[in-house]
Amino acid sequence: MRAWMLDDFGLENLNLHEIPTPQPAAGELLIKVSAVSLNYRDKALVDGIYMPEKISKGLIPVADSSGVVAAVGAGVTKYKVGDRVTSHFYSTWHDGPWLNEYADFQTGGPINGGLAEYQILGEDNVVPTPLDMSDLEASTLPIAALTPWFVLREYRKVKPGDTVLVQGTGGVSIFAIQLASALGARVIVTSSSDEKLVRARELGATDTINYRTTPDWAAAVLELTDGQGVDVVLDVVGGDGLKDSVRVAKGNGLVAVIGFLQGQSTTLDLMDVIWHQAQIQGIAVGHLRAFEDLVTFLGEHTINPVIDTVYPFEEAHAAYAQLARGAFGKIVIQVN
Ligand SMILES: NC(=O)c1ccc[n+]([C@@H]2O[C@H](COP(=O)([O-])OP(=O)(O)OC[C@H]3O[C@@H](n4cnc5c(N)ncnc54)[C@H](OP(=O)(O)O)[C@@H]3O)[C@@H](O)[C@H]2O)c1
């Protein structure tokens, strides 16, 4: 089979190889990959800034994939040849509270990912692909959709009347807008682009702020909420921007620390944390049971993933390059 392999850190070291097609062991599925979608972590991993000490040379990257079962290993009972399946990211986190050891079992690094014609996944490491979604669409779900869902449904039960703040219009944030809106929340969105903010409104955003033309976007959020702030902040920016996320949290509000687009460390005003009684919650995507709940919810609410661009398999480098420039929603690579 053909597989993109990371021979060393740096996009220039992501090379297309011809290697033997793997065979499924007991409990495993061989999946003919239809599509993968890129997340910022896939780029950070190639760049060598995402748990580099755990990444082996020759890794097949990319966490999120969707495809068709081509063969099953001994003892597999949940899926059969021909079933459409979508990967689950934390392969050993099926339900219950997070255990630190789960971090070692991420699909797409440290474990081989989906940027290849075939992929091996455990039968407990996939969900059935939603019937009303194409494989291209379903490949966007495992990280970008499950992460905001986990915040909005597992760490909080967001309900009509709640206010949610979403930063930017990348993969996680577009799903956050769609999901929070479907849950009945007021959704405030920031972006660097007025044009993207118009599109965010079409997807359910109720209030929008351009963080380029309004650098003190936090003040604008407080003004929009009569000084109260918001119930949930989905912080994908990280770095010192986290201070502003705490600033806009309502009393007892949840600040979900999701991303590190602006940096992996921060200084916080602890008095703000104390006076807001803010709940600062680290987020690591979510577990399989929540993913199954999400798939049901997406079907009930007919939420369609927003795909910015689909690249052919051979043009993986161009897909990574676009991710670095920023996309509206998801970038997908069609494999088979
Ligand atoms: N912890 C987890 O479980 C988890 C899961 C998924 C993702 N993440 C992390 O979350 C972050 C976002 O991931 P992603 O895949 O959605 O990335 P992405 O698709 O590359 O999104 C990038 C977008 O973020 C927005 N942005 C960049 N800087 C910003 C700023 N200073 N203020 C507001 N928005 C800003 C931009 O939107 P505009 O163009 O609209 O300005 C940009 O297009 C990454 O750091 C990723 O590693 C973490």
mmCIF file of C-alpha atoms and ligand atoms in Angstrom:
data_model
loop_
_atom_site.group_PDB
_atom_site.id
_atom_site.type_symbol
_atom_site.label_atom_id
_atom_site.label_comp_id
_atom_site.label_asym_id
_atom_site.label_seq_id
_atom_site.Cartn_x
_atom_site.Cartn_y
_atom_site.Cartn_z
ATOM 1 C CA MET A 1 0.000 0.000 0.000
ATOM 2 C CA ARG A 2 1.022 3.635 -0.317
ATOM 3 C CA ALA A 3 1.530 5.456 2.978
ATOM 4 C CA TRP A 4 2.768 8.914 3.916
ATOM 5 C CA MET A 5 5.439 8.469 6.597
ATOM 6 C CA LEU A 6 7.160 11.034 8.781
ATOM 7 C CA ASP A 7 10.823 10.108 8.284
ATOM 8 C CA ASP A 8 11.862 13.016 10.516
ATOM 9 C CA PHE A 9 10.266 16.183 11.878
ATOM 10 C CA GLY A 10 9.457 18.868 9.292
ATOM 11 C CA LEU A 11 6.956 18.765 6.410
ATOM 12 C CA GLU A 12 9.847 18.226 3.976
ATOM 13 C CA ASN A 13 10.401 14.860 5.694
ATOM 14 C CA LEU A 14 6.835 13.641 5.181
ATOM 15 C CA ASN A 15 7.339 11.184 2.319
ATOM 16 C CA LEU A 16 5.155 8.835 0.306
ATOM 17 C CA HIS A 17 6.315 5.206 0.658
ATOM 18 C CA GLU A 18 5.248 1.835 -0.724
ATOM 19 C CA ILE A 19 5.007 -0.597 2.213
ATOM 20 C CA PRO A 20 3.322 -3.963 2.879
ATOM 21 C CA THR A 21 -0.380 -3.729 3.730
ATOM 22 C CA PRO A 22 -0.723 -4.619 7.435
ATOM 23 C CA GLN A 23 -2.828 -7.572 8.539
ATOM 24 C CA PRO A 24 -5.343 -7.300 11.402
ATOM 25 C CA ALA A 25 -4.447 -9.141 14.621
ATOM 26 C CA ALA A 26 -7.070 -10.443 17.062
ATOM 27 C CA GLY A 27 -9.672 -7.767 17.829
ATOM 28 C CA GLU A 28 -8.462 -5.501 15.011
ATOM 29 C CA LEU A 29 -9.938 -4.213 11.765
ATOM 30 C CA LEU A 30 -8.127 -3.561 8.499
ATOM 31 C CA ILE A 31 -9.728 -0.424 7.120
ATOM 32 C CA LYS A 32 -9.529 0.784 3.543
ATOM 33 C CA VAL A 33 -9.189 4.482 4.259
ATOM 34 C CA SER A 34 -11.532 6.750 2.290
ATOM 35 C CA ALA A 35 -10.575 10.094 3.775
ATOM 36 C CA VAL A 36 -8.673 11.800 6.570
ATOM 37 C CA SER A 37 -9.124 15.286 7.940
ATOM 38 C CA LEU A 38 -6.372 17.458 9.364
ATOM 39 C CA ASN A 39 -6.280 18.991 12.819
ATOM 40 C CA TYR A 40 -3.834 21.548 14.132
ATOM 41 C CA ARG A 41 -2.225 18.788 16.234
ATOM 42 C CA ASP A 42 -1.303 16.921 13.038
ATOM 43 C CA LYS A 43 0.666 19.961 11.895
ATOM 44 C CA ALA A 44 2.186 20.538 15.350
ATOM 45 C CA LEU A 45 3.257 16.876 15.385
ATOM 46 C CA VAL A 46 4.979 17.189 11.973
ATOM 47 C CA ASP A 47 6.630 20.396 13.214
ATOM 48 C CA GLY A 48 8.019 18.493 16.222
ATOM 49 C CA ILE A 49 6.222 20.503 18.919
ATOM 50 C CA TYR A 50 3.545 17.929 19.863
ATOM 51 C CA MET A 51 4.919 15.297 22.283
ATOM 52 C CA PRO A 52 8.059 14.882 20.091
ATOM 53 C CA GLU A 53 9.671 12.492 22.592
ATOM 54 C CA LYS A 54 6.922 9.930 21.895
ATOM 55 C CA ILE A 55 6.946 10.097 18.076
ATOM 56 C CA SER A 56 8.938 7.390 16.250
ATOM 57 C CA LYS A 57 10.540 7.940 12.859
ATOM 58 C CA GLY A 58 8.433 6.423 10.100
ATOM 59 C CA LEU A 59 5.102 7.198 11.811
ATOM 60 C CA ILE A 60 2.050 7.248 9.535
ATOM 61 C CA PRO A 61 0.481 10.534 10.687
ATOM 62 C CA VAL A 62 -3.035 12.046 10.871
ATOM 63 C CA ALA A 63 -5.455 11.240 13.636
ATOM 64 C CA ASP A 64 -8.867 11.321 12.014
ATOM 65 C CA SER A 65 -10.021 8.938 9.310
ATOM 66 C CA SER A 66 -13.049 7.315 7.838
ATOM 67 C CA GLY A 67 -13.232 4.224 5.647
ATOM 68 C CA VAL A 68 -14.575 0.752 4.976
ATOM 69 C CA VAL A 69 -13.698 -2.471 6.828
ATOM 70 C CA ALA A 70 -11.629 -4.610 4.416
ATOM 71 C CA ALA A 71 -10.746 -7.511 6.769
ATOM 72 C CA VAL A 72 -11.282 -8.440 10.414
ATOM 73 C CA GLY A 73 -8.976 -10.172 12.884
ATOM 74 C CA ALA A 74 -9.867 -13.157 15.049
ATOM 75 C CA GLY A 75 -12.610 -12.613 17.603
ATOM 76 C CA VAL A 76 -14.017 -9.408 16.082
ATOM 77 C CA THR A 77 -17.760 -9.259 16.737
ATOM 78 C CA LYS A 78 -18.830 -5.631 16.352
ATOM 79 C CA TYR A 79 -18.001 -5.037 12.664
ATOM 80 C CA LYS A 80 -17.841 -7.027 9.428
ATOM 81 C CA VAL A 81 -16.228 -6.551 6.033
ATOM 82 C CA GLY A 82 -17.968 -3.719 4.172
ATOM 83 C CA ASP A 83 -19.026 -1.730 7.254
ATOM 84 C CA ARG A 84 -18.286 2.008 7.165
ATOM 85 C CA VAL A 85 -16.377 3.176 10.238
ATOM 86 C CA THR A 86 -14.800 6.349 11.586
ATOM 87 C CA SER A 87 -11.762 6.412 13.872
ATOM 88 C CA HIS A 88 -11.778 7.291 17.563
ATOM 89 C CA PHE A 89 -8.825 9.397 18.735
ATOM 90 C CA TYR A 90 -7.896 8.247 22.269
ATOM 91 C CA SER A 91 -7.948 4.571 21.463
ATOM 92 C CA THR A 92 -8.021 3.321 25.065
ATOM 93 C CA TRP A 93 -10.408 5.961 26.512
ATOM 94 C CA HIS A 94 -13.849 4.440 26.194
ATOM 95 C CA ASP A 95 -15.751 6.030 29.087
ATOM 96 C CA GLY A 96 -15.289 7.416 32.597
ATOM 97 C CA PRO A 97 -12.718 9.883 33.894
ATOM 98 C CA TRP A 98 -9.467 10.608 32.062
ATOM 99 C CA LEU A 99 -6.349 8.646 33.067
ATOM 100 C CA ASN A 100 -2.978 10.157 32.190
ATOM 101 C CA GLU A 101 -1.842 6.925 30.528
ATOM 102 C CA TYR A 102 -4.435 7.477 27.755
ATOM 103 C CA ALA A 103 -2.145 10.128 26.235
ATOM 104 C CA ASP A 104 0.181 7.398 24.942
ATOM 105 C CA PHE A 105 -2.560 5.864 22.803
ATOM 106 C CA GLN A 106 -3.439 8.634 20.368
ATOM 107 C CA THR A 107 -4.287 7.560 16.847
ATOM 108 C CA GLY A 108 -2.065 9.472 14.410
ATOM 109 C CA GLY A 109 0.926 9.597 16.789
ATOM 110 C CA PRO A 110 2.245 7.886 18.860
ATOM 111 C CA ILE A 111 0.048 5.174 17.178
ATOM 112 C CA ASN A 112 -0.007 5.035 13.354
ATOM 113 C CA GLY A 113 -2.711 7.200 11.809
ATOM 114 C CA GLY A 114 -4.772 7.264 8.648
ATOM 115 C CA LEU A 115 -2.673 8.917 5.950
ATOM 116 C CA ALA A 116 -2.291 5.629 4.070
ATOM 117 C CA GLU A 117 -4.390 3.456 1.804
ATOM 118 C CA TYR A 118 -5.040 1.001 4.656
ATOM 119 C CA GLN A 119 -5.060 1.388 8.439
ATOM 120 C CA ILE A 120 -5.340 -0.974 11.394
ATOM 121 C CA LEU A 121 -7.690 0.044 14.228
ATOM 122 C CA GLY A 122 -9.063 -1.954 17.171
ATOM 123 C CA GLU A 123 -12.762 -2.773 16.955
ATOM 124 C CA ASP A 124 -13.226 -0.642 20.102
ATOM 125 C CA ASN A 125 -11.398 2.224 18.445
ATOM 126 C CA VAL A 126 -14.013 3.187 15.850
ATOM 127 C CA VAL A 127 -17.642 4.277 15.659
ATOM 128 C CA PRO A 128 -20.093 3.388 12.882
ATOM 129 C CA THR A 129 -20.028 6.169 10.297
ATOM 130 C CA PRO A 130 -23.276 8.193 10.461
ATOM 131 C CA LEU A 131 -25.581 6.897 7.706
ATOM 132 C CA ASP A 132 -26.382 10.336 6.336
ATOM 133 C CA MET A 133 -22.729 11.432 6.062
ATOM 134 C CA SER A 134 -20.203 10.750 3.341
ATOM 135 C CA ASP A 135 -16.826 9.359 4.410
ATOM 136 C CA LEU A 136 -15.307 12.743 3.554
ATOM 137 C CA GLU A 137 -17.670 14.419 6.016
ATOM 138 C CA ALA A 138 -17.323 11.768 8.720
ATOM 139 C CA SER A 139 -13.521 12.047 8.688
ATOM 140 C CA THR A 140 -13.907 15.504 10.245
ATOM 141 C CA LEU A 141 -15.627 14.267 13.410
ATOM 142 C CA PRO A 142 -13.187 12.392 15.697
ATOM 143 C CA ILE A 143 -11.300 15.386 17.109
ATOM 144 C CA ALA A 144 -12.847 18.597 15.815
ATOM 145 C CA ALA A 145 -16.453 17.694 16.634
ATOM 146 C CA LEU A 146 -15.937 15.552 19.730
ATOM 147 C CA THR A 147 -13.786 18.165 21.506
ATOM 148 C CA PRO A 148 -16.426 20.926 21.701
ATOM 149 C CA TRP A 149 -19.147 18.326 22.276
ATOM 150 C CA PHE A 150 -17.260 17.022 25.304
ATOM 151 C CA VAL A 151 -17.056 20.533 26.737
ATOM 152 C CA LEU A 152 -20.681 21.409 26.022
ATOM 153 C CA ARG A 153 -22.212 18.093 27.158
ATOM 154 C CA GLU A 154 -19.798 16.285 29.483
ATOM 155 C CA TYR A 155 -18.111 19.114 31.425
ATOM 156 C CA ARG A 156 -21.246 21.292 31.252
ATOM 157 C CA LYS A 157 -24.792 20.608 30.185
ATOM 158 C CA VAL A 158 -25.287 23.650 28.009
ATOM 159 C CA LYS A 159 -28.939 24.580 27.662
ATOM 160 C CA PRO A 160 -31.105 27.271 26.102
ATOM 161 C CA GLY A 161 -30.324 30.621 27.696
ATOM 162 C CA ASP A 162 -26.624 29.857 28.250
ATOM 163 C CA THR A 163 -23.975 31.913 26.484
ATOM 164 C CA VAL A 164 -20.974 30.294 24.827
ATOM 165 C CA LEU A 165 -17.879 32.045 23.468
ATOM 166 C CA VAL A 166 -16.113 30.508 20.465
ATOM 167 C CA GLN A 167 -12.714 31.749 19.244
ATOM 168 C CA GLY A 168 -11.958 31.824 15.519
ATOM 169 C CA THR A 169 -13.397 29.775 12.694
ATOM 170 C CA GLY A 170 -11.051 26.759 12.526
ATOM 171 C CA GLY A 171 -12.101 23.126 12.667
ATOM 172 C CA VAL A 172 -12.987 22.920 16.365
ATOM 173 C CA SER A 173 -14.642 26.317 16.443
ATOM 174 C CA ILE A 174 -17.018 25.755 13.520
ATOM 175 C CA PHE A 175 -18.292 22.557 15.136
ATOM 176 C CA ALA A 176 -18.526 24.465 18.435
ATOM 177 C CA ILE A 177 -20.790 27.048 16.778
ATOM 178 C CA GLN A 178 -23.019 24.387 15.218
ATOM 179 C CA LEU A 179 -23.294 22.293 18.384
ATOM 180 C CA ALA A 180 -23.792 25.152 20.847
ATOM 181 C CA SER A 181 -26.394 26.678 18.565
ATOM 182 C CA ALA A 182 -28.233 23.337 18.250
ATOM 183 C CA LEU A 183 -28.234 23.131 22.085
ATOM 184 C CA GLY A 184 -30.043 26.480 22.134
ATOM 185 C CA ALA A 185 -27.197 28.631 23.440
ATOM 186 C CA ARG A 186 -26.385 32.200 22.539
ATOM 187 C CA VAL A 187 -23.096 31.873 20.627
ATOM 188 C CA ILE A 188 -20.563 34.705 20.490
ATOM 189 C CA VAL A 189 -17.814 34.179 17.901
ATOM 190 C CA THR A 190 -14.530 36.021 17.348
ATOM 191 C CA SER A 191 -12.608 35.967 14.058
ATOM 192 C CA SER A 192 -9.947 37.915 12.189
ATOM 193 C CA SER A 193 -12.269 38.197 9.178
ATOM 194 C CA ASP A 194 -15.634 39.947 8.751
ATOM 195 C CA GLU A 195 -16.425 37.667 5.838
ATOM 196 C CA LYS A 196 -15.895 34.572 7.997
ATOM 197 C CA LEU A 197 -18.081 36.133 10.701
ATOM 198 C CA VAL A 198 -20.938 36.465 8.211
ATOM 199 C CA ARG A 199 -20.595 32.745 7.472
ATOM 200 C CA ALA A 200 -20.407 31.996 11.207
ATOM 201 C CA ARG A 201 -23.806 33.678 11.626
ATOM 202 C CA GLU A 202 -25.239 31.441 8.903
ATOM 203 C CA LEU A 203 -24.119 28.458 11.015
ATOM 204 C CA GLY A 204 -25.756 29.709 14.206
ATOM 205 C CA ALA A 205 -23.546 32.439 15.726
ATOM 206 C CA THR A 206 -25.736 35.090 17.347
ATOM 207 C CA ASP A 207 -23.074 37.747 18.026
ATOM 208 C CA THR A 208 -19.745 38.299 16.270
ATOM 209 C CA ILE A 209 -16.570 40.260 17.034
ATOM 210 C CA ASN A 210 -13.592 40.870 14.733
ATOM 211 C CA TYR A 211 -10.561 40.421 17.029
ATOM 212 C CA ARG A 212 -8.314 42.245 14.542
ATOM 213 C CA THR A 213 -10.360 45.439 14.414
ATOM 214 C CA THR A 214 -11.444 45.037 18.061
ATOM 215 C CA PRO A 215 -8.230 43.917 19.833
ATOM 216 C CA ASP A 216 -9.917 44.175 23.248
ATOM 217 C CA TRP A 217 -12.516 41.598 22.198
ATOM 218 C CA ALA A 218 -13.015 40.658 25.841
ATOM 219 C CA ALA A 219 -14.377 44.137 26.587
ATOM 220 C CA ALA A 220 -16.752 43.711 23.639
ATOM 221 C CA VAL A 221 -17.948 40.352 25.041
ATOM 222 C CA LEU A 222 -18.594 41.940 28.435
ATOM 223 C CA GLU A 223 -20.522 44.768 26.781
ATOM 224 C CA LEU A 224 -22.639 42.275 24.814
ATOM 225 C CA THR A 225 -23.474 40.402 28.033
ATOM 226 C CA ASP A 226 -24.255 43.454 30.202
ATOM 227 C CA GLY A 227 -21.034 42.917 32.124
ATOM 228 C CA GLN A 228 -22.020 39.386 33.142
ATOM 229 C CA GLY A 229 -19.725 37.393 30.858
ATOM 230 C CA VAL A 230 -20.367 33.956 29.384
ATOM 231 C CA ASP A 231 -21.118 30.521 30.802
ATOM 232 C CA VAL A 232 -18.570 28.651 28.688
ATOM 233 C CA VAL A 233 -15.437 29.775 26.847
ATOM 234 C CA LEU A 234 -13.959 27.348 24.325
ATOM 235 C CA ASP A 235 -10.379 28.645 24.372
ATOM 236 C CA VAL A 236 -8.456 27.423 21.327
ATOM 237 C CA VAL A 237 -5.982 30.323 21.386
ATOM 238 C CA GLY A 238 -4.092 29.597 24.613
ATOM 239 C CA GLY A 239 -0.947 31.530 25.494
ATOM 240 C CA ASP A 240 -1.523 34.799 27.299
ATOM 241 C CA GLY A 241 -4.938 35.013 25.619
ATOM 242 C CA LEU A 242 -6.155 32.776 28.429
ATOM 243 C CA LYS A 243 -6.243 35.853 30.662
ATOM 244 C CA ASP A 244 -8.996 37.328 28.501
ATOM 245 C CA SER A 245 -10.934 34.072 28.562
ATOM 246 C CA VAL A 246 -11.001 34.237 32.366
ATOM 247 C CA ARG A 247 -11.931 37.918 32.152
ATOM 248 C CA VAL A 248 -15.072 37.086 30.144
ATOM 249 C CA ALA A 249 -16.129 34.082 32.265
ATOM 250 C CA LYS A 250 -19.369 34.555 34.179
ATOM 251 C CA GLY A 251 -19.237 33.764 37.913
ATOM 252 C CA ASN A 252 -18.433 30.043 38.101
ATOM 253 C CA GLY A 253 -18.057 30.007 34.315
ATOM 254 C CA LEU A 254 -16.179 27.212 32.558
ATOM 255 C CA VAL A 255 -12.990 28.099 30.680
ATOM 256 C CA ALA A 256 -12.198 25.068 28.532
ATOM 257 C CA VAL A 257 -8.472 25.074 27.754
ATOM 258 C CA ILE A 258 -8.437 23.425 24.350
ATOM 259 C CA GLY A 259 -5.760 24.974 22.157
ATOM 260 C CA PHE A 260 -2.363 26.566 22.036
ATOM 261 C CA LEU A 261 -2.451 28.506 18.753
ATOM 262 C CA GLN A 262 -0.825 31.481 20.495
ATOM 263 C CA GLY A 263 1.506 29.527 22.793
ATOM 264 C CA GLN A 264 1.817 26.584 25.157
ATOM 265 C CA SER A 265 2.417 28.610 28.322
ATOM 266 C CA THR A 266 0.623 31.518 29.955
ATOM 267 C CA THR A 267 0.591 33.982 32.806
ATOM 268 C CA LEU A 268 -2.773 34.287 34.525
ATOM 269 C CA ASP A 269 -4.225 36.988 36.750
ATOM 270 C CA LEU A 270 -5.065 34.799 39.726
ATOM 271 C CA MET A 271 -7.290 37.486 41.216
ATOM 272 C CA ASP A 272 -9.475 37.257 38.107
ATOM 273 C CA VAL A 273 -9.629 33.482 38.507
ATOM 274 C CA ILE A 274 -10.581 33.889 42.167
ATOM 275 C CA TRP A 275 -13.159 36.669 41.790
ATOM 276 C CA HIS A 276 -14.818 34.937 38.827
ATOM 277 C CA GLN A 277 -14.598 31.569 40.627
ATOM 278 C CA ALA A 278 -13.689 30.404 37.142
ATOM 279 C CA GLN A 279 -13.456 26.705 36.451
ATOM 280 C CA ILE A 280 -10.404 26.228 34.259
ATOM 281 C CA GLN A 281 -10.672 22.825 32.665
ATOM 282 C CA GLY A 282 -8.019 21.157 30.508
ATOM 283 C CA ILE A 283 -9.600 19.308 27.597
ATOM 284 C CA ALA A 284 -8.304 16.223 25.796
ATOM 285 C CA VAL A 285 -10.898 15.552 23.073
ATOM 286 C CA GLY A 286 -13.226 12.961 24.638
ATOM 287 C CA HIS A 287 -14.103 9.303 25.120
ATOM 288 C CA LEU A 288 -15.782 6.774 22.859
ATOM 289 C CA ARG A 289 -19.150 6.846 24.657
ATOM 290 C CA ALA A 290 -19.393 10.604 24.177
ATOM 291 C CA PHE A 291 -18.431 10.153 20.506
ATOM 292 C CA GLU A 292 -21.335 7.703 20.102
ATOM 293 C CA ASP A 293 -23.689 10.221 21.770
ATOM 294 C CA LEU A 294 -22.383 12.922 19.436
ATOM 295 C CA VAL A 295 -23.077 10.820 16.345
ATOM 296 C CA THR A 296 -26.693 10.368 17.519
ATOM 297 C CA PHE A 297 -27.056 14.117 18.187
ATOM 298 C CA LEU A 298 -25.628 15.054 14.773
ATOM 299 C CA GLY A 299 -28.185 12.805 13.104
ATOM 300 C CA GLU A 300 -31.083 14.226 15.135
ATOM 301 C CA HIS A 301 -30.102 17.809 14.375
ATOM 302 C CA THR A 302 -28.944 17.282 10.769
ATOM 303 C CA ILE A 303 -25.647 19.055 11.367
ATOM 304 C CA ASN A 304 -23.347 18.779 8.367
ATOM 305 C CA PRO A 305 -19.588 19.228 8.763
ATOM 306 C CA VAL A 306 -18.185 22.323 7.075
ATOM 307 C CA ILE A 307 -15.376 21.300 4.728
ATOM 308 C CA ASP A 308 -13.155 24.070 3.375
ATOM 309 C CA THR A 309 -11.087 22.096 0.841
ATOM 310 C CA VAL A 310 -10.601 18.467 -0.232
ATOM 311 C CA TYR A 311 -7.110 17.520 -1.455
ATOM 312 C CA PRO A 312 -6.133 14.384 -3.363
ATOM 313 C CA PHE A 313 -3.941 11.856 -1.512
ATOM 314 C CA GLU A 314 -0.844 12.806 -3.498
ATOM 315 C CA GLU A 315 -1.174 16.469 -2.431
ATOM 316 C CA ALA A 316 -0.893 15.949 1.325
ATOM 317 C CA HIS A 317 1.802 18.619 1.607
ATOM 318 C CA ALA A 318 -0.534 21.229 0.098
ATOM 319 C CA ALA A 319 -3.215 20.269 2.627
ATOM 320 C CA TYR A 320 -0.822 20.802 5.551
ATOM 321 C CA ALA A 321 0.269 24.119 4.033
ATOM 322 C CA GLN A 322 -3.318 25.335 3.893
ATOM 323 C CA LEU A 323 -3.901 24.312 7.491
ATOM 324 C CA ALA A 324 -0.961 26.519 8.443
ATOM 325 C CA ARG A 325 -2.601 29.468 6.616
ATOM 326 C CA GLY A 326 -5.987 28.898 8.269
ATOM 327 C CA ALA A 327 -9.217 27.441 6.901
ATOM 328 C CA PHE A 328 -12.929 27.944 7.476
ATOM 329 C CA GLY A 329 -13.849 24.579 8.948
ATOM 330 C CA LYS A 330 -12.024 21.431 7.912
ATOM 331 C CA ILE A 331 -9.366 20.396 5.422
ATOM 332 C CA VAL A 332 -9.840 16.873 4.117
ATOM 333 C CA ILE A 333 -7.565 14.548 2.137
ATOM 334 C CA GLN A 334 -9.322 11.992 -0.060
ATOM 335 C CA VAL A 335 -7.384 8.739 0.113
ATOM 336 C CA ASN A 336 -9.301 6.047 -1.829
HETATM 337 N N1 LIG B 1 -7.224 19.808 23.702
HETATM 338 C C1 LIG B 1 -7.899 19.202 22.738
HETATM 339 O O1 LIG B 1 -8.582 18.192 22.947
HETATM 340 C C2 LIG B 1 -7.856 19.763 21.361
HETATM 341 C C3 LIG B 1 -8.680 19.224 20.355
HETATM 342 C C4 LIG B 1 -8.677 19.842 19.111
HETATM 343 C C5 LIG B 1 -7.863 20.943 18.881
HETATM 344 N N2 LIG B 1 -7.054 21.396 19.858
HETATM 345 C C6 LIG B 1 -6.234 22.586 19.676
HETATM 346 O O2 LIG B 1 -7.122 23.689 19.443
HETATM 347 C C7 LIG B 1 -6.512 24.623 18.575
HETATM 348 C C8 LIG B 1 -7.408 24.827 17.355
HETATM 349 O O3 LIG B 1 -7.439 23.619 16.613
HETATM 350 P P1 LIG B 1 -8.120 23.563 15.179
HETATM 351 O O4 LIG B 1 -7.803 22.209 14.626
HETATM 352 O O5 LIG B 1 -9.536 24.019 15.243
HETATM 353 O O6 LIG B 1 -7.240 24.656 14.417
HETATM 354 P P2 LIG B 1 -7.457 25.333 13.008
HETATM 355 O O7 LIG B 1 -8.545 24.634 12.248
HETATM 356 O O8 LIG B 1 -6.110 25.446 12.396
HETATM 357 O O9 LIG B 1 -8.015 26.785 13.424
HETATM 358 C C9 LIG B 1 -7.258 27.925 13.273
HETATM 359 C C10 LIG B 1 -8.149 29.163 13.437
HETATM 360 O O10 LIG B 1 -8.028 29.672 14.749
HETATM 361 C C11 LIG B 1 -8.305 31.044 14.725
HETATM 362 N N3 LIG B 1 -7.318 31.816 15.490
HETATM 363 C C12 LIG B 1 -5.978 31.820 15.358
HETATM 364 N N4 LIG B 1 -5.446 32.713 16.218
HETATM 365 C C13 LIG B 1 -6.481 33.277 16.879
HETATM 366 C C14 LIG B 1 -6.600 34.278 17.876
HETATM 367 N N5 LIG B 1 -5.531 34.897 18.371
HETATM 368 N N6 LIG B 1 -7.842 34.590 18.329
HETATM 369 C C15 LIG B 1 -8.940 33.943 17.862
HETATM 370 N N7 LIG B 1 -8.887 33.007 16.898
HETATM 371 C C16 LIG B 1 -7.672 32.684 16.431
HETATM 372 C C17 LIG B 1 -8.301 31.496 13.279
HETATM 373 O O11 LIG B 1 -9.653 31.802 12.931
HETATM 374 P P3 LIG B 1 -10.029 33.090 12.044
HETATM 375 O O12 LIG B 1 -9.400 32.826 10.702
HETATM 376 O O13 LIG B 1 -11.494 33.102 12.033
HETATM 377 O O14 LIG B 1 -9.435 34.279 12.724
HETATM 378 C C18 LIG B 1 -7.758 30.286 12.539
HETATM 379 O O15 LIG B 1 -8.313 30.145 11.264
HETATM 380 C C19 LIG B 1 -5.131 24.051 18.268
HETATM 381 O O16 LIG B 1 -4.188 24.573 19.170
HETATM 382 C C20 LIG B 1 -5.311 22.560 18.492
HETATM 383 O O17 LIG B 1 -4.109 21.886 18.745
HETATM 384 C C21 LIG B 1 -7.038 20.818 21.077
#
